[in-house]
Amino acid sequence: MAISISLTVNGKPVTADIDPRTLLVEFLRTRLGLTGTHVGCDTGQCGACTVHVDGQAIKSCTVLAVQAQGVAVTTIEGLASADGTMHPMQAAFKECHGLQCGFCTPGMVMSAIDLVERHPKASEQTIRDELEGNLCRCTGYHNIVKAVQQGAAAMGK
Ligand code: FES
Ligand code: FES
């Protein structure tokens, strides 16, 4: 039995009939083609699937799409301006080399934006603690932390 859901994704209204068992991450990737949201573990541990729901970072593999009824979802594809200018946090990750393979990066950026909104002037330790739910197998985290600090400053946080 299909269920109809309506929500906003990256500022655009979306309505779809879905299997009620569909995870939000699956809906974003397979129905909407927003494959910037990655699936690293499917068990809520790696953070690669992090998106914003009503401005808060959530792991989209832990939420059913039907639970997103009526909310506003932002994915990594929704961060840049209409003219293609990167979000300051995206630009900081690029400038600080806060990535290698890039698999974790969309989730890292989404989590980083939420963390600096909740913790203005976050210390290095707070950044490390807050990114505990986002795993990176490549970088050793050092440049990710630098990127978050630079991104926060660019966001005025
Ligand atoms: S895919 Fe969601 S936390 Fe890993
Ligand atoms: S850059 Fe490769 S997993 Fe983080």
PDB file of N, CA and C in Angstrom, residues 70-129:
ATOM      1  N   GLY A  70       5.480  17.083   5.693  1.00  0.00           N
ATOM      2  CA  GLY A  70       5.297  18.475   6.101  1.00  0.00           C
ATOM      3  C   GLY A  70       6.555  19.218   6.502  1.00  0.00           C
ATOM      4  N   VAL A  71       7.723  18.569   6.482  1.00  0.00           N
ATOM      5  CA  VAL A  71       8.938  19.250   6.933  1.00  0.00           C
ATOM      6  C   VAL A  71       9.696  19.855   5.745  1.00  0.00           C
ATOM      7  N   ALA A  72      10.728  20.620   6.085  1.00  0.00           N
ATOM      8  CA  ALA A  72      11.631  21.161   5.060  1.00  0.00           C
ATOM      9  C   ALA A  72      12.966  20.434   5.165  1.00  0.00           C
ATOM     10  N   VAL A  73      13.322  19.729   4.104  1.00  0.00           N
ATOM     11  CA  VAL A  73      14.594  18.993   4.079  1.00  0.00           C
ATOM     12  C   VAL A  73      15.596  19.775   3.228  1.00  0.00           C
ATOM     13  N   THR A  74      16.809  19.872   3.726  1.00  0.00           N
ATOM     14  CA  THR A  74      17.896  20.433   2.908  1.00  0.00           C
ATOM     15  C   THR A  74      18.976  19.374   2.778  1.00  0.00           C
ATOM     16  N   THR A  75      19.391  19.140   1.558  1.00  0.00           N
ATOM     17  CA  THR A  75      20.496  18.213   1.303  1.00  0.00           C
ATOM     18  C   THR A  75      21.712  19.028   0.850  1.00  0.00           C
ATOM     19  N   ILE A  76      22.821  18.350   0.648  1.00  0.00           N
ATOM     20  CA  ILE A  76      24.041  19.032   0.213  1.00  0.00           C
ATOM     21  C   ILE A  76      23.797  19.789  -1.099  1.00  0.00           C
ATOM     22  N   GLU A  77      22.898  19.273  -1.941  1.00  0.00           N
ATOM     23  CA  GLU A  77      22.614  19.934  -3.227  1.00  0.00           C
ATOM     24  C   GLU A  77      21.903  21.273  -3.026  1.00  0.00           C
ATOM     25  N   GLY A  78      21.328  21.467  -1.834  1.00  0.00           N
ATOM     26  CA  GLY A  78      20.551  22.683  -1.591  1.00  0.00           C
ATOM     27  C   GLY A  78      21.345  23.785  -0.928  1.00  0.00           C
ATOM     28  N   LEU A  79      22.640  23.592  -0.717  1.00  0.00           N
ATOM     29  CA  LEU A  79      23.414  24.593   0.035  1.00  0.00           C
ATOM     30  C   LEU A  79      23.937  25.747  -0.815  1.00  0.00           C
ATOM     31  N   ALA A  80      24.338  25.452  -2.033  1.00  0.00           N
ATOM     32  CA  ALA A  80      24.940  26.507  -2.863  1.00  0.00           C
ATOM     33  C   ALA A  80      23.869  27.518  -3.292  1.00  0.00           C
ATOM     34  N   SER A  81      24.297  28.720  -3.593  1.00  0.00           N
ATOM     35  CA  SER A  81      23.376  29.743  -4.094  1.00  0.00           C
ATOM     36  C   SER A  81      22.950  29.387  -5.514  1.00  0.00           C
ATOM     37  N   ALA A  82      21.908  30.069  -5.978  1.00  0.00           N
ATOM     38  CA  ALA A  82      21.389  29.801  -7.329  1.00  0.00           C
ATOM     39  C   ALA A  82      22.461  30.013  -8.396  1.00  0.00           C
ATOM     40  N   ASP A  83      23.403  30.925  -8.135  1.00  0.00           N
ATOM     41  CA  ASP A  83      24.451  31.181  -9.136  1.00  0.00           C
ATOM     42  C   ASP A  83      25.632  30.212  -9.000  1.00  0.00           C
ATOM     43  N   GLY A  84      25.491  29.220  -8.111  1.00  0.00           N
ATOM     44  CA  GLY A  84      26.536  28.207  -7.975  1.00  0.00           C
ATOM     45  C   GLY A  84      27.578  28.522  -6.916  1.00  0.00           C
ATOM     46  N   THR A  85      27.469  29.687  -6.275  1.00  0.00           N
ATOM     47  CA  THR A  85      28.426  30.017  -5.219  1.00  0.00           C
ATOM     48  C   THR A  85      28.259  29.054  -4.050  1.00  0.00           C
ATOM     49  N   MET A  86      29.369  28.458  -3.642  1.00  0.00           N
ATOM     50  CA  MET A  86      29.292  27.488  -2.557  1.00  0.00           C
ATOM     51  C   MET A  86      28.909  28.145  -1.234  1.00  0.00           C
ATOM     52  N   HIS A  87      28.256  27.385  -0.396  1.00  0.00           N
ATOM     53  CA  HIS A  87      28.019  27.792   0.990  1.00  0.00           C
ATOM     54  C   HIS A  87      29.398  27.984   1.644  1.00  0.00           C
ATOM     55  N   PRO A  88      29.529  28.942   2.577  1.00  0.00           N
ATOM     56  CA  PRO A  88      30.844  29.173   3.203  1.00  0.00           C
ATOM     57  C   PRO A  88      31.456  27.914   3.813  1.00  0.00           C
ATOM     58  N   MET A  89      30.623  27.016   4.312  1.00  0.00           N
ATOM     59  CA  MET A  89      31.181  25.789   4.900  1.00  0.00           C
ATOM     60  C   MET A  89      31.708  24.866   3.799  1.00  0.00           C
ATOM     61  N   GLN A  90      31.036  24.826   2.677  1.00  0.00           N
ATOM     62  CA  GLN A  90      31.548  24.037   1.550  1.00  0.00           C
ATOM     63  C   GLN A  90      32.884  24.607   1.079  1.00  0.00           C
ATOM     64  N   ALA A  91      32.918  25.940   0.956  1.00  0.00           N
ATOM     65  CA  ALA A  91      34.147  26.600   0.486  1.00  0.00           C
ATOM     66  C   ALA A  91      35.293  26.329   1.453  1.00  0.00           C
ATOM     67  N   ALA A  92      34.992  26.335   2.755  1.00  0.00           N
ATOM     68  CA  ALA A  92      36.045  26.097   3.756  1.00  0.00           C
ATOM     69  C   ALA A  92      36.592  24.675   3.650  1.00  0.00           C
ATOM     70  N   PHE A  93      35.724  23.706   3.418  1.00  0.00           N
ATOM     71  CA  PHE A  93      36.203  22.327   3.256  1.00  0.00           C
ATOM     72  C   PHE A  93      37.129  22.238   2.040  1.00  0.00           C
ATOM     73  N   LYS A  94      36.771  22.951   0.985  1.00  0.00           N
ATOM     74  CA  LYS A  94      37.607  22.936  -0.221  1.00  0.00           C
ATOM     75  C   LYS A  94      38.953  23.606   0.067  1.00  0.00           C
ATOM     76  N   GLU A  95      38.894  24.789   0.674  1.00  0.00           N
ATOM     77  CA  GLU A  95      40.124  25.553   0.895  1.00  0.00           C
ATOM     78  C   GLU A  95      41.057  24.888   1.901  1.00  0.00           C
ATOM     79  N   CYS A  96      40.502  24.250   2.899  1.00  0.00           N
ATOM     80  CA  CYS A  96      41.331  23.635   3.953  1.00  0.00           C
ATOM     81  C   CYS A  96      41.684  22.183   3.637  1.00  0.00           C
ATOM     82  N   HIS A  97      41.310  21.709   2.461  1.00  0.00           N
ATOM     83  CA  HIS A  97      41.534  20.301   2.106  1.00  0.00           C
ATOM     84  C   HIS A  97      40.936  19.387   3.178  1.00  0.00           C
ATOM     85  N   GLY A  98      39.686  19.687   3.532  1.00  0.00           N
ATOM     86  CA  GLY A  98      39.017  18.894   4.566  1.00  0.00           C
ATOM     87  C   GLY A  98      38.407  17.624   4.018  1.00  0.00           C
ATOM     88  N   LEU A  99      38.966  17.118   2.946  1.00  0.00           N
ATOM     89  CA  LEU A  99      38.465  15.874   2.362  1.00  0.00           C
ATOM     90  C   LEU A  99      39.555  15.208   1.535  1.00  0.00           C
ATOM     91  N   GLN A 100      39.387  13.908   1.373  1.00  0.00           N
ATOM     92  CA  GLN A 100      40.246  13.186   0.425  1.00  0.00           C
ATOM     93  C   GLN A 100      39.360  12.486  -0.594  1.00  0.00           C
ATOM     94  N   CYS A 101      38.782  11.321  -0.232  1.00  0.00           N
ATOM     95  CA  CYS A 101      37.906  10.658  -1.222  1.00  0.00           C
ATOM     96  C   CYS A 101      36.581  11.380  -1.368  1.00  0.00           C
ATOM     97  N   GLY A 102      36.169  12.110  -0.329  1.00  0.00           N
ATOM     98  CA  GLY A 102      34.938  12.895  -0.405  1.00  0.00           C
ATOM     99  C   GLY A 102      33.671  12.151  -0.011  1.00  0.00           C
ATOM    100  N   PHE A 103      33.800  10.881   0.322  1.00  0.00           N
ATOM    101  CA  PHE A 103      32.576  10.125   0.614  1.00  0.00           C
ATOM    102  C   PHE A 103      31.844  10.659   1.842  1.00  0.00           C
ATOM    103  N   CYS A 104      32.590  11.015   2.859  1.00  0.00           N
ATOM    104  CA  CYS A 104      31.961  11.508   4.099  1.00  0.00           C
ATOM    105  C   CYS A 104      31.564  12.971   4.016  1.00  0.00           C
ATOM    106  N   THR A 105      32.065  13.679   2.991  1.00  0.00           N
ATOM    107  CA  THR A 105      32.021  15.140   2.990  1.00  0.00           C
ATOM    108  C   THR A 105      30.617  15.755   3.020  1.00  0.00           C
ATOM    109  N   PRO A 106      29.671  15.263   2.216  1.00  0.00           N
ATOM    110  CA  PRO A 106      28.332  15.877   2.313  1.00  0.00           C
ATOM    111  C   PRO A 106      27.774  15.819   3.736  1.00  0.00           C
ATOM    112  N   GLY A 107      27.913  14.669   4.376  1.00  0.00           N
ATOM    113  CA  GLY A 107      27.420  14.536   5.749  1.00  0.00           C
ATOM    114  C   GLY A 107      28.198  15.406   6.709  1.00  0.00           C
ATOM    115  N   MET A 108      29.511  15.491   6.510  1.00  0.00           N
ATOM    116  CA  MET A 108      30.350  16.337   7.373  1.00  0.00           C
ATOM    117  C   MET A 108      29.916  17.802   7.264  1.00  0.00           C
ATOM    118  N   VAL A 109      29.701  18.257   6.049  1.00  0.00           N
ATOM    119  CA  VAL A 109      29.331  19.666   5.837  1.00  0.00           C
ATOM    120  C   VAL A 109      27.971  19.952   6.473  1.00  0.00           C
ATOM    121  N   MET A 110      27.009  19.050   6.289  1.00  0.00           N
ATOM    122  CA  MET A 110      25.679  19.268   6.861  1.00  0.00           C
ATOM    123  C   MET A 110      25.753  19.280   8.394  1.00  0.00           C
ATOM    124  N   SER A 111      26.531  18.358   8.957  1.00  0.00           N
ATOM    125  CA  SER A 111      26.682  18.325  10.419  1.00  0.00           C
ATOM    126  C   SER A 111      27.419  19.564  10.919  1.00  0.00           C
ATOM    127  N   ALA A 112      28.439  19.980  10.158  1.00  0.00           N
ATOM    128  CA  ALA A 112      29.252  21.126  10.574  1.00  0.00           C
ATOM    129  C   ALA A 112      28.405  22.409  10.629  1.00  0.00           C
ATOM    130  N   ILE A 113      27.547  22.591   9.662  1.00  0.00           N
ATOM    131  CA  ILE A 113      26.703  23.799   9.658  1.00  0.00           C
ATOM    132  C   ILE A 113      25.800  23.801  10.888  1.00  0.00           C
ATOM    133  N   ASP A 114      25.192  22.657  11.164  1.00  0.00           N
ATOM    134  CA  ASP A 114      24.314  22.556  12.337  1.00  0.00           C
ATOM    135  C   ASP A 114      25.107  22.795  13.619  1.00  0.00           C
ATOM    136  N   LEU A 115      26.308  22.241  13.678  1.00  0.00           N
ATOM    137  CA  LEU A 115      27.088  22.366  14.921  1.00  0.00           C
ATOM    138  C   LEU A 115      27.509  23.812  15.181  1.00  0.00           C
ATOM    139  N   VAL A 116      27.902  24.529  14.142  1.00  0.00           N
ATOM    140  CA  VAL A 116      28.326  25.914  14.399  1.00  0.00           C
ATOM    141  C   VAL A 116      27.125  26.822  14.668  1.00  0.00           C
ATOM    142  N   GLU A 117      25.951  26.442  14.163  1.00  0.00           N
ATOM    143  CA  GLU A 117      24.734  27.194  14.516  1.00  0.00           C
ATOM    144  C   GLU A 117      24.414  26.994  16.003  1.00  0.00           C
ATOM    145  N   ARG A 118      24.606  25.778  16.489  1.00  0.00           N
ATOM    146  CA  ARG A 118      24.274  25.493  17.890  1.00  0.00           C
ATOM    147  C   ARG A 118      25.388  25.891  18.846  1.00  0.00           C
ATOM    148  N   HIS A 119      26.631  25.940  18.336  1.00  0.00           N
ATOM    149  CA  HIS A 119      27.777  26.247  19.206  1.00  0.00           C
ATOM    150  C   HIS A 119      28.609  27.361  18.576  1.00  0.00           C
ATOM    151  N   PRO A 120      28.119  28.597  18.620  1.00  0.00           N
ATOM    152  CA  PRO A 120      28.954  29.681  18.081  1.00  0.00           C
ATOM    153  C   PRO A 120      30.274  29.734  18.840  1.00  0.00           C
ATOM    154  N   LYS A 121      31.334  30.078  18.140  1.00  0.00           N
ATOM    155  CA  LYS A 121      32.692  30.133  18.718  1.00  0.00           C
ATOM    156  C   LYS A 121      33.098  28.792  19.345  1.00  0.00           C
ATOM    157  N   ALA A 122      32.725  27.711  18.672  1.00  0.00           N
ATOM    158  CA  ALA A 122      33.025  26.380  19.209  1.00  0.00           C
ATOM    159  C   ALA A 122      34.530  26.167  19.322  1.00  0.00           C
ATOM    160  N   SER A 123      34.944  25.558  20.428  1.00  0.00           N
ATOM    161  CA  SER A 123      36.359  25.216  20.597  1.00  0.00           C
ATOM    162  C   SER A 123      36.683  24.011  19.714  1.00  0.00           C
ATOM    163  N   GLU A 124      37.992  23.775  19.546  1.00  0.00           N
ATOM    164  CA  GLU A 124      38.399  22.603  18.759  1.00  0.00           C
ATOM    165  C   GLU A 124      37.829  21.331  19.371  1.00  0.00           C
ATOM    166  N   GLN A 125      37.848  21.253  20.701  1.00  0.00           N
ATOM    167  CA  GLN A 125      37.349  20.040  21.358  1.00  0.00           C
ATOM    168  C   GLN A 125      35.848  19.867  21.123  1.00  0.00           C
ATOM    169  N   THR A 126      35.103  20.982  21.156  1.00  0.00           N
ATOM    170  CA  THR A 126      33.654  20.889  20.906  1.00  0.00           C
ATOM    171  C   THR A 126      33.405  20.405  19.483  1.00  0.00           C
ATOM    172  N   ILE A 127      34.182  20.925  18.540  1.00  0.00           N
ATOM    173  CA  ILE A 127      34.017  20.495  17.142  1.00  0.00           C
ATOM    174  C   ILE A 127      34.294  18.997  17.031  1.00  0.00           C
ATOM    175  N   ARG A 128      35.365  18.558  17.643  1.00  0.00           N
ATOM    176  CA  ARG A 128      35.688  17.121  17.591  1.00  0.00           C
ATOM    177  C   ARG A 128      34.595  16.284  18.252  1.00  0.00           C
ATOM    178  N   ASP A 129      34.111  16.754  19.392  1.00  0.00           N
ATOM    179  CA  ASP A 129      33.059  16.002  20.096  1.00  0.00           C
ATOM    180  C   ASP A 129      31.783  15.961  19.270  1.00  0.00           C
TER     181      ASP A 129
END
